[in-house]
């Protein structure tokens, strides 16, 4: 209306002045807004990048520490178990053996044989702890069932696993990673949750495999998991996180709405795993 | 070269080509059939300003959408577009009302002052953009092309 009323020269002058001033103000305002907004976005991106780098650094650290722990455990097993056994064998088979009577010789050889058998068994157990033979030969389903049978055998926790659709095996590397994640989750549950049962189920859609662990103890929610994962103590959770990330999968810690149990769901994309 | 450097995205390129073609067609039709005399008056100049403002806004929009982490004011293109944008926004009203306003001769000085100030501002900003492009001819961004003598 104001423009239409601007019929005389003075009004037109006002319109031109205010219009020009307004347009310039709008233009400058827009440019300033864009610059400020872009600066904010860039600073946010930089902060995110820094956080990601820190997280990667932590993951790397956790992975190195976990490898180092594993090495130390193997070294301790070799030093404390295999070392003394082999030293004992050496004692049985020393140079004096030939000067002894035949019965003592046979007894010594028999004892040495027994100890060598024990050593072989020990080394086999160590090797199995590095990669479970059931997993290697029969797949994830058998390895998980095996693990749950052992837990059941203890008598204090009822453990069961049910694979609904796992006809085609995934690549061994992936199966091993999934197994390690499940092992860590189950170990954590046994250690910290005071549960009376653990139940694992596996389901499949066209794109994903879902593995779900339920238990009736004290568990974690997603927020607690994310919080604990970023603390220096959360080594196991960091390992879970890094393995899940390598698998390009997702993990979700939830409390059942009925408050009777906790569940952990792992969503694994099938395509890259076959 | 500056066009190629500024119109680096598909949306901006399409918008520029479409806008300029429409503008040229509309201008021809206007000049042939409707123009009151043989001159470039308020309607085409307002349309030109609207077009330039719209293209500038599209440019800014495209820039803030980009994921690259460098500041927008480090780009010479930003200063070219800012110059054009401010000039177009500033001269929008004086071009629309030029014919009407200049009927009174006393307004001519004001008109010239506003127009002159905006033109000086435009030239300063464009000059700054050119200087920026010369100063750092190897500035590596996805859009900026160096000016070499």
Short mmCIF file of C-alpha atoms in Angstrom, two decimals:
data_model
loop_
_atom_site.label_atom_id
_atom_site.label_comp_id
_atom_site.label_asym_id
_atom_site.label_seq_id
_atom_site.Cartn_x
_atom_site.Cartn_y
_atom_site.Cartn_z
CA UNK A 1 0.00 0.00 0.00
CA UNK A 2 2.83 2.33 0.87
CA UNK A 3 4.30 2.03 -2.61
CA UNK A 4 0.97 2.69 -4.23
CA UNK A 5 0.50 5.82 -2.14
CA UNK A 6 3.90 7.13 -3.08
CA UNK A 7 2.59 9.56 -5.59
CA UNK A 8 4.48 12.69 -4.83
CA UNK A 9 8.19 13.30 -5.00
CA UNK A 10 8.79 13.46 -1.21
CA UNK A 11 7.11 10.12 -0.63
CA UNK A 12 9.07 8.56 -3.47
CA UNK A 13 12.26 9.90 -1.94
CA UNK A 14 11.39 8.26 1.38
CA UNK A 15 10.52 5.01 -0.35
CA UNK A 16 13.80 5.06 -2.25
CA UNK A 17 15.87 5.92 0.83
CA UNK A 18 14.23 3.44 3.16
CA UNK A 19 13.92 0.80 0.46
CA UNK A 20 17.58 1.07 -0.48
CA UNK A 21 18.65 1.15 3.13
CA UNK A 22 16.40 -1.83 3.95
CA UNK A 23 17.62 -3.87 1.01
CA UNK A 24 21.25 -3.15 1.90
CA UNK A 25 20.58 -4.04 5.51
CA UNK A 26 18.94 -7.30 4.46
CA UNK A 27 21.80 -8.11 2.10
CA UNK A 28 24.46 -7.38 4.72
CA UNK A 29 22.45 -9.29 7.33
CA UNK A 30 22.19 -12.29 5.04
CA UNK A 31 25.93 -12.25 4.31
CA UNK A 32 26.80 -11.91 8.00
CA UNK A 33 24.40 -14.71 8.86
CA UNK A 34 25.95 -16.98 6.22
CA UNK A 35 29.47 -16.25 7.41
CA UNK A 36 28.58 -16.84 11.08
CA UNK A 37 26.60 -19.96 10.28
CA UNK A 38 29.40 -21.36 8.15
CA UNK A 39 31.98 -20.64 10.84
CA UNK A 40 29.82 -22.44 13.39
CA UNK A 41 29.40 -25.42 11.06
CA UNK A 42 33.14 -25.57 10.40
CA UNK A 43 34.02 -25.37 14.09
CA UNK A 44 31.46 -28.07 14.79
CA UNK A 45 32.96 -30.26 12.03
CA UNK A 46 36.46 -29.70 13.39
CA UNK A 47 35.31 -30.60 16.89
CA UNK A 48 33.63 -33.74 15.59
CA UNK A 49 36.75 -34.67 13.64
CA UNK A 50 38.88 -34.20 16.73
CA UNK A 51 36.51 -36.34 18.77
CA UNK A 52 36.57 -39.06 16.12
CA UNK A 53 40.36 -38.99 16.07
CA UNK A 54 40.44 -39.26 19.85
CA UNK A 55 38.02 -42.16 19.74
CA UNK A 56 40.08 -43.92 17.06
CA UNK A 57 43.16 -43.35 19.18
CA UNK A 58 41.40 -44.92 22.14
CA UNK A 59 40.30 -47.88 20.04
CA UNK A 60 43.82 -48.37 18.78
CA UNK A 61 45.13 -48.14 22.32
CA UNK A 62 42.55 -50.68 23.50
CA UNK A 63 43.41 -53.02 20.66
CA UNK A 64 47.14 -52.76 21.40
CA UNK A 65 46.55 -53.29 25.11
CA UNK A 66 44.32 -56.26 24.45
CA UNK A 67 46.95 -57.82 22.15
CA UNK A 68 49.58 -57.15 24.77
CA UNK A 69 47.43 -58.80 27.46
CA UNK A 70 46.90 -61.81 25.23
CA UNK A 71 50.64 -62.09 24.63
CA UNK A 72 51.35 -61.80 28.33
CA UNK A 73 48.81 -64.51 29.06
CA UNK A 74 50.36 -66.83 26.48
CA UNK A 75 53.83 -66.02 27.78
CA UNK A 76 52.69 -66.72 31.36
CA UNK A 77 51.06 -70.01 30.33
CA UNK A 78 54.19 -71.11 28.48
CA UNK A 79 56.48 -70.02 31.28
CA UNK A 80 54.46 -71.30 34.23
CA UNK A 81 52.95 -74.48 32.77
CA UNK A 82 54.83 -75.71 29.71
CA UNK A 83 58.25 -74.65 31.04
CA UNK A 84 58.17 -76.68 34.32
CA UNK A 85 56.65 -79.71 32.54
CA UNK A 86 59.41 -79.78 29.95
CA UNK A 87 62.03 -79.21 32.66
CA UNK A 88 60.62 -82.25 34.53
CA UNK A 89 60.81 -84.34 31.36
CA UNK A 90 64.42 -83.30 31.03
CA UNK A 91 65.08 -84.48 34.58
CA UNK A 92 63.58 -87.89 33.81
CA UNK A 93 65.60 -88.21 30.65
CA UNK A 94 68.97 -87.10 32.01
CA UNK A 95 72.33 -88.72 31.22
CA UNK A 96 72.24 -90.93 34.34
CA UNK A 97 69.30 -92.84 32.98
CA UNK A 98 71.55 -95.19 31.00
CA UNK A 99 73.40 -96.17 34.19
CA UNK A 100 70.19 -97.28 35.89
CA UNK A 101 68.44 -100.61 35.75
CA UNK A 102 65.90 -101.40 33.05
CA UNK A 103 62.82 -101.13 35.30
CA UNK A 104 63.79 -97.62 36.47
CA UNK A 105 64.56 -96.66 32.88
CA UNK A 106 61.14 -97.85 31.73
CA UNK A 107 59.44 -96.05 34.62
CA UNK A 108 61.29 -92.82 33.78
CA UNK A 109 60.41 -93.08 30.10
CA UNK A 110 56.78 -93.78 31.01
CA UNK A 111 56.69 -90.74 33.32
CA UNK A 112 58.33 -88.56 30.69
CA UNK A 113 55.77 -89.74 28.15
CA UNK A 114 52.95 -88.86 30.54
CA UNK A 115 54.36 -85.38 31.07
CA UNK A 116 54.87 -84.86 27.32
CA UNK A 117 51.22 -85.86 26.79
CA UNK A 118 50.21 -83.30 29.42
CA UNK A 119 52.32 -80.67 27.68
CA UNK A 120 50.73 -81.50 24.34
CA UNK A 121 47.30 -81.14 25.94
CA UNK A 122 48.32 -77.84 27.52
CA UNK A 123 49.55 -76.45 24.21
CA UNK A 124 46.39 -77.67 22.52
CA UNK A 125 44.28 -75.86 25.13
CA UNK A 126 46.28 -72.70 24.58
CA UNK A 127 45.80 -73.00 20.85
CA UNK A 128 42.05 -73.59 21.35
CA UNK A 129 41.77 -70.46 23.43
CA UNK A 130 43.27 -68.51 20.52
CA UNK A 131 40.81 -69.93 18.01
CA UNK A 132 38.23 -72.43 19.18
CA UNK A 133 38.42 -75.57 16.99
CA UNK A 134 34.64 -75.95 17.07
CA UNK A 135 34.30 -72.52 15.53
CA UNK A 136 36.88 -73.27 12.89
CA UNK A 137 35.47 -76.68 11.95
CA UNK A 138 31.73 -76.39 12.59
CA UNK A 139 30.91 -72.70 12.65
CA UNK A 140 29.49 -70.06 14.94
CA UNK A 141 26.36 -71.96 15.93
CA UNK A 142 28.32 -74.95 17.23
CA UNK A 143 30.90 -72.77 18.95
CA UNK A 144 28.19 -70.77 20.73
CA UNK A 145 26.35 -73.96 21.72
CA UNK A 146 29.63 -75.38 22.99
CA UNK A 147 30.29 -72.26 25.05
CA UNK A 148 26.77 -72.29 26.49
CA UNK A 149 27.02 -76.00 27.34
CA UNK A 150 30.15 -75.28 29.35
CA UNK A 151 28.34 -72.46 31.20
CA UNK A 152 25.39 -74.79 31.84
CA UNK A 153 27.80 -77.37 33.17
CA UNK A 154 28.76 -75.06 36.03
CA UNK A 155 25.20 -75.44 37.33
CA UNK A 156 24.81 -71.90 38.64
CA UNK A 157 23.48 -70.29 35.44
CA UNK A 158 21.04 -71.69 32.95
CA UNK A 159 22.34 -70.87 29.46
CA UNK A 160 20.66 -71.66 26.17
CA UNK A 161 21.17 -70.66 22.57
CA UNK A 162 18.86 -70.99 19.60
CA UNK A 163 19.87 -70.27 16.03
CA UNK A 164 16.74 -69.92 13.93
CA UNK A 165 18.31 -69.45 10.51
CA UNK A 166 22.02 -69.99 10.19
CA UNK A 167 22.35 -72.44 7.32
CA UNK A 168 25.07 -70.61 5.47
CA UNK A 169 28.25 -69.89 7.37
CA UNK A 170 29.90 -66.49 7.34
CA UNK A 171 33.61 -66.00 6.61
CA UNK A 172 35.78 -67.42 9.39
CA UNK A 173 37.28 -64.02 10.29
CA UNK A 174 33.82 -62.56 10.76
CA UNK A 175 32.56 -65.57 12.67
CA UNK A 176 35.57 -65.30 14.97
CA UNK A 177 34.92 -61.60 15.57
CA UNK A 178 31.24 -62.24 16.29
CA UNK A 179 32.18 -65.11 18.57
CA UNK A 180 34.66 -62.91 20.46
CA UNK A 181 31.98 -60.23 20.92
CA UNK A 182 29.51 -62.83 22.20
CA UNK A 183 32.18 -64.34 24.44
CA UNK A 184 32.94 -60.93 25.94
CA UNK A 185 29.24 -60.14 26.40
CA UNK A 186 28.55 -63.48 28.05
CA UNK A 187 31.66 -63.19 30.26
CA UNK A 188 30.61 -59.71 31.33
CA UNK A 189 27.10 -60.96 32.06
CA UNK A 190 28.40 -63.84 34.17
CA UNK A 191 30.89 -61.62 36.01
CA UNK A 192 28.79 -58.54 36.71
CA UNK A 193 25.07 -59.19 36.28
CA UNK A 194 24.32 -61.89 38.91
CA UNK A 195 21.84 -63.40 36.48
CA UNK A 196 20.18 -66.79 36.71
CA UNK A 197 19.71 -67.33 32.98
CA UNK A 198 21.27 -66.25 29.69
CA UNK A 199 19.45 -66.88 26.47
CA UNK A 200 20.83 -66.22 23.00
CA UNK A 201 18.74 -66.13 19.85
CA UNK A 202 19.71 -65.66 16.24
CA UNK A 203 17.37 -64.43 13.52
CA UNK A 204 17.85 -63.38 9.95
CA UNK A 205 16.28 -61.04 7.41
CA UNK A 206 17.34 -60.54 3.80
CA UNK A 207 19.94 -58.00 4.79
CA UNK A 208 20.85 -58.58 8.41
CA UNK A 209 21.59 -61.22 10.97
CA UNK A 210 20.33 -60.37 14.44
CA UNK A 211 21.89 -61.95 17.49
CA UNK A 212 20.20 -61.17 20.77
CA UNK A 213 21.28 -62.01 24.28
CA UNK A 214 18.73 -61.83 27.12
CA UNK A 215 19.51 -62.20 30.79
CA UNK A 216 17.69 -61.51 34.02
CA UNK A 217 20.55 -59.88 35.90
CA UNK A 218 21.73 -56.31 36.14
CA UNK A 219 22.70 -55.06 32.73
CA UNK A 220 23.59 -51.97 30.78
CA UNK A 221 21.54 -49.53 28.79
CA UNK A 222 22.92 -47.93 25.63
CA UNK A 223 23.80 -44.70 27.44
CA UNK A 224 25.63 -46.56 30.18
CA UNK A 225 27.47 -48.65 27.59
CA UNK A 226 28.60 -45.56 25.69
CA UNK A 227 29.66 -43.88 28.92
CA UNK A 228 31.57 -46.90 30.26
CA UNK A 229 33.16 -47.58 26.90
CA UNK A 230 34.89 -44.22 26.99
CA UNK A 231 36.41 -44.76 30.43
CA UNK A 232 39.92 -46.22 30.77
CA UNK A 233 38.48 -49.23 32.65
CA UNK A 234 36.08 -50.27 29.91
CA UNK A 235 38.61 -52.40 28.02
CA UNK A 236 36.17 -55.21 27.23
CA UNK A 237 33.51 -52.78 26.04
CA UNK A 238 36.09 -50.99 23.89
CA UNK A 239 37.01 -54.32 22.31
CA UNK A 240 33.34 -55.04 21.68
CA UNK A 241 32.93 -51.62 20.12
CA UNK A 242 35.98 -51.95 17.87
CA UNK A 243 35.03 -55.46 16.74
CA UNK A 244 31.45 -54.36 16.03
CA UNK A 245 32.82 -51.41 14.08
CA UNK A 246 35.11 -53.68 12.04
CA UNK A 247 32.08 -55.86 11.31
CA UNK A 248 30.26 -52.73 10.14
CA UNK A 249 27.51 -53.75 12.52
CA UNK A 250 25.48 -52.15 15.26
CA UNK A 251 25.08 -53.07 18.89
CA UNK A 252 22.22 -52.00 21.12
CA UNK A 253 21.99 -52.42 24.86
CA UNK A 254 18.42 -52.23 26.16
CA UNK A 255 16.35 -52.79 29.23
CA UNK A 256 13.11 -54.59 28.64
CA UNK A 257 10.07 -52.35 29.23
CA UNK A 258 8.79 -54.88 31.74
CA UNK A 259 12.05 -54.38 33.73
CA UNK A 260 12.47 -58.13 34.02
CA UNK A 261 15.49 -58.55 31.80
CA UNK A 262 18.17 -56.81 29.80
CA UNK A 263 18.96 -57.53 26.21
CA UNK A 264 21.82 -56.85 23.84
CA UNK A 265 21.16 -56.91 20.11
CA UNK A 266 23.81 -57.12 17.44
CA UNK A 267 22.77 -56.26 13.91
CA UNK A 268 25.19 -57.69 11.35
CA UNK A 269 24.90 -56.92 7.63
CA UNK A 270 25.02 -60.17 5.70
CA UNK A 271 26.26 -59.08 2.30
CA UNK A 272 29.89 -58.33 3.21
CA UNK A 273 30.22 -61.35 5.50
CA UNK A 274 29.63 -64.21 3.05
CA UNK B 1 36.47 -17.94 -16.03
CA UNK B 2 34.81 -16.19 -13.11
CA UNK B 3 31.45 -17.65 -14.19
CA UNK B 4 32.96 -21.15 -14.27
CA UNK B 5 34.56 -20.56 -10.91
CA UNK B 6 31.38 -19.26 -9.28
CA UNK B 7 28.83 -21.49 -10.98
CA UNK B 8 30.54 -24.64 -9.78
CA UNK B 9 27.45 -26.59 -8.85
CA UNK B 10 24.82 -28.07 -11.06
CA UNK B 11 21.97 -26.15 -9.38
CA UNK B 12 23.74 -22.83 -9.76
CA UNK B 13 24.67 -23.57 -13.37
CA UNK B 14 21.12 -24.57 -14.24
CA UNK B 15 19.68 -21.56 -12.39
CA UNK B 16 22.10 -19.18 -14.15
CA UNK B 17 21.41 -20.56 -17.60
CA UNK B 18 17.67 -20.67 -17.04
CA UNK B 19 17.56 -17.22 -15.42
CA UNK B 20 19.72 -15.56 -18.08
CA UNK B 21 17.80 -17.17 -20.95
CA UNK B 22 14.47 -16.14 -19.46
CA UNK B 23 15.85 -12.68 -18.87
CA UNK B 24 17.09 -12.28 -22.44
CA UNK B 25 13.84 -13.55 -23.92
CA UNK B 26 11.73 -11.35 -21.64
CA UNK B 27 13.96 -8.37 -22.37
CA UNK B 28 13.67 -8.86 -26.13
CA UNK B 29 9.88 -9.20 -25.95
CA UNK B 30 9.65 -6.19 -23.68
CA UNK B 31 11.90 -4.01 -25.83
CA UNK B 32 10.12 -5.00 -29.05
CA UNK B 33 6.51 -4.82 -27.90
CA UNK B 34 6.15 -2.86 -24.70
CA UNK B 35 9.08 -0.53 -24.15
CA UNK B 36 8.23 3.12 -23.95
CA UNK B 37 11.03 4.24 -26.21
CA UNK B 38 14.24 2.53 -27.12
CA UNK B 39 15.93 2.35 -23.73
CA UNK B 40 16.68 0.05 -20.87
CA UNK B 41 14.20 1.21 -18.23
CA UNK B 42 12.95 0.19 -14.81
CA UNK B 43 11.32 -3.13 -15.68
CA UNK B 44 14.31 -4.93 -17.22
CA UNK B 45 16.70 -3.42 -14.68
CA UNK B 46 14.51 -4.54 -11.76
CA UNK B 47 14.20 -7.97 -13.28
CA UNK B 48 17.98 -8.06 -13.72
CA UNK B 49 18.45 -7.12 -10.07
CA UNK B 50 15.99 -9.77 -8.90
CA UNK B 51 17.79 -12.34 -11.04
CA UNK B 52 21.20 -11.38 -9.66
CA UNK B 53 19.93 -11.38 -6.07
CA UNK B 54 18.34 -14.81 -6.57
CA UNK B 55 21.51 -16.24 -8.13
CA UNK B 56 23.61 -14.77 -5.32
CA UNK B 57 21.36 -16.35 -2.70
CA UNK B 58 21.61 -19.70 -4.52
CA UNK B 59 25.40 -19.31 -4.53
CA UNK B 60 25.47 -18.65 -0.77
CA UNK B 61 23.09 -21.53 -0.15
CA UNK B 62 25.32 -23.87 -2.17
CA UNK B 63 28.38 -22.67 -0.30
CA UNK B 64 26.97 -23.33 3.17
CA UNK B 65 25.81 -26.74 2.02
CA UNK B 66 29.34 -27.77 1.02
CA UNK B 67 31.10 -30.09 3.42
CA UNK B 68 34.58 -28.62 2.87
CA UNK B 69 36.17 -27.16 5.95
CA UNK B 70 37.40 -23.78 4.80
CA UNK B 71 35.94 -20.40 5.54
CA UNK B 72 33.67 -18.94 2.91
CA UNK B 73 35.35 -15.51 3.05
CA UNK B 74 38.65 -17.08 2.02
CA UNK B 75 37.18 -17.69 -1.42
CA UNK B 76 37.53 -14.94 -4.03
CA UNK B 77 34.18 -16.07 -5.50
CA UNK B 78 32.49 -15.10 -2.25
CA UNK B 79 33.69 -11.53 -2.67
CA UNK B 80 32.67 -11.37 -6.35
CA UNK B 81 29.18 -12.53 -5.45
CA UNK B 82 29.02 -10.26 -2.37
CA UNK B 83 29.87 -7.27 -4.58
CA UNK B 84 27.18 -8.13 -7.10
CA UNK B 85 24.68 -8.97 -4.36
CA UNK B 86 25.14 -5.71 -2.45
CA UNK B 87 25.07 -3.65 -5.62
CA UNK B 88 21.93 -5.37 -6.89
CA UNK B 89 20.18 -5.08 -3.52
CA UNK B 90 21.21 -1.45 -3.11
CA UNK B 91 20.22 -0.30 -6.58
CA UNK B 92 16.95 -2.25 -6.64
CA UNK B 93 14.78 0.62 -5.41
CA UNK B 94 16.56 3.44 -7.14
CA UNK B 95 16.23 1.66 -10.49
CA UNK B 96 12.54 0.94 -9.94
CA UNK B 97 11.76 4.49 -8.99
CA UNK B 98 14.35 6.16 -11.22
CA UNK B 99 11.92 7.43 -13.83
CA UNK B 100 9.43 8.69 -11.28
CA UNK B 101 11.97 10.03 -8.83
CA UNK B 102 14.04 11.87 -11.41
CA UNK B 103 11.03 13.85 -12.56
CA UNK B 104 12.06 16.24 -9.83
CA UNK B 105 15.50 17.58 -10.86
CA UNK B 106 16.51 18.19 -7.23
CA UNK B 107 16.61 14.43 -6.68
CA UNK B 108 19.24 13.90 -9.36
CA UNK B 109 22.10 14.61 -6.97
CA UNK B 110 20.72 12.13 -4.42
CA UNK B 111 20.26 9.55 -7.13
CA UNK B 112 23.82 10.05 -8.32
CA UNK B 113 25.16 9.96 -4.76
CA UNK B 114 23.44 6.68 -3.87
CA UNK B 115 24.33 5.14 -7.20
CA UNK B 116 27.90 6.43 -6.97
CA UNK B 117 28.41 5.11 -3.42
CA UNK B 118 27.04 1.71 -4.38
CA UNK B 119 29.21 1.60 -7.50
CA UNK B 120 32.30 2.51 -5.49
CA UNK B 121 31.42 -0.17 -2.92
CA UNK B 122 30.90 -2.67 -5.74
CA UNK B 123 34.24 -1.82 -7.34
CA UNK B 124 36.09 -1.96 -4.01
CA UNK B 125 34.67 -5.42 -3.25
CA UNK B 126 35.34 -6.72 -6.77
CA UNK B 127 38.83 -5.25 -6.58
CA UNK B 128 39.36 -7.00 -3.27
CA UNK B 129 38.18 -10.30 -4.83
CA UNK B 130 40.60 -9.91 -7.74
CA UNK B 131 43.42 -9.02 -5.33
CA UNK B 132 42.59 -12.06 -3.24
CA UNK B 133 42.72 -14.28 -6.28
CA UNK B 134 46.04 -12.78 -7.39
CA UNK B 135 47.49 -12.89 -3.91
CA UNK B 136 47.02 -16.60 -3.55
CA UNK B 137 46.75 -17.96 -7.07
CA UNK B 138 47.28 -21.51 -5.94
CA UNK B 139 44.59 -21.46 -3.32
CA UNK B 140 43.30 -24.98 -3.52
CA UNK B 141 39.58 -25.24 -3.24
CA UNK B 142 37.11 -27.19 -5.26
CA UNK B 143 35.79 -24.06 -6.92
CA UNK B 144 38.46 -21.41 -6.95
CA UNK B 145 40.51 -21.15 -10.11
CA UNK B 146 43.71 -19.13 -9.93
CA UNK B 147 44.12 -16.01 -11.99
CA UNK B 148 47.55 -16.00 -13.53
CA UNK B 149 49.04 -13.06 -15.35
#
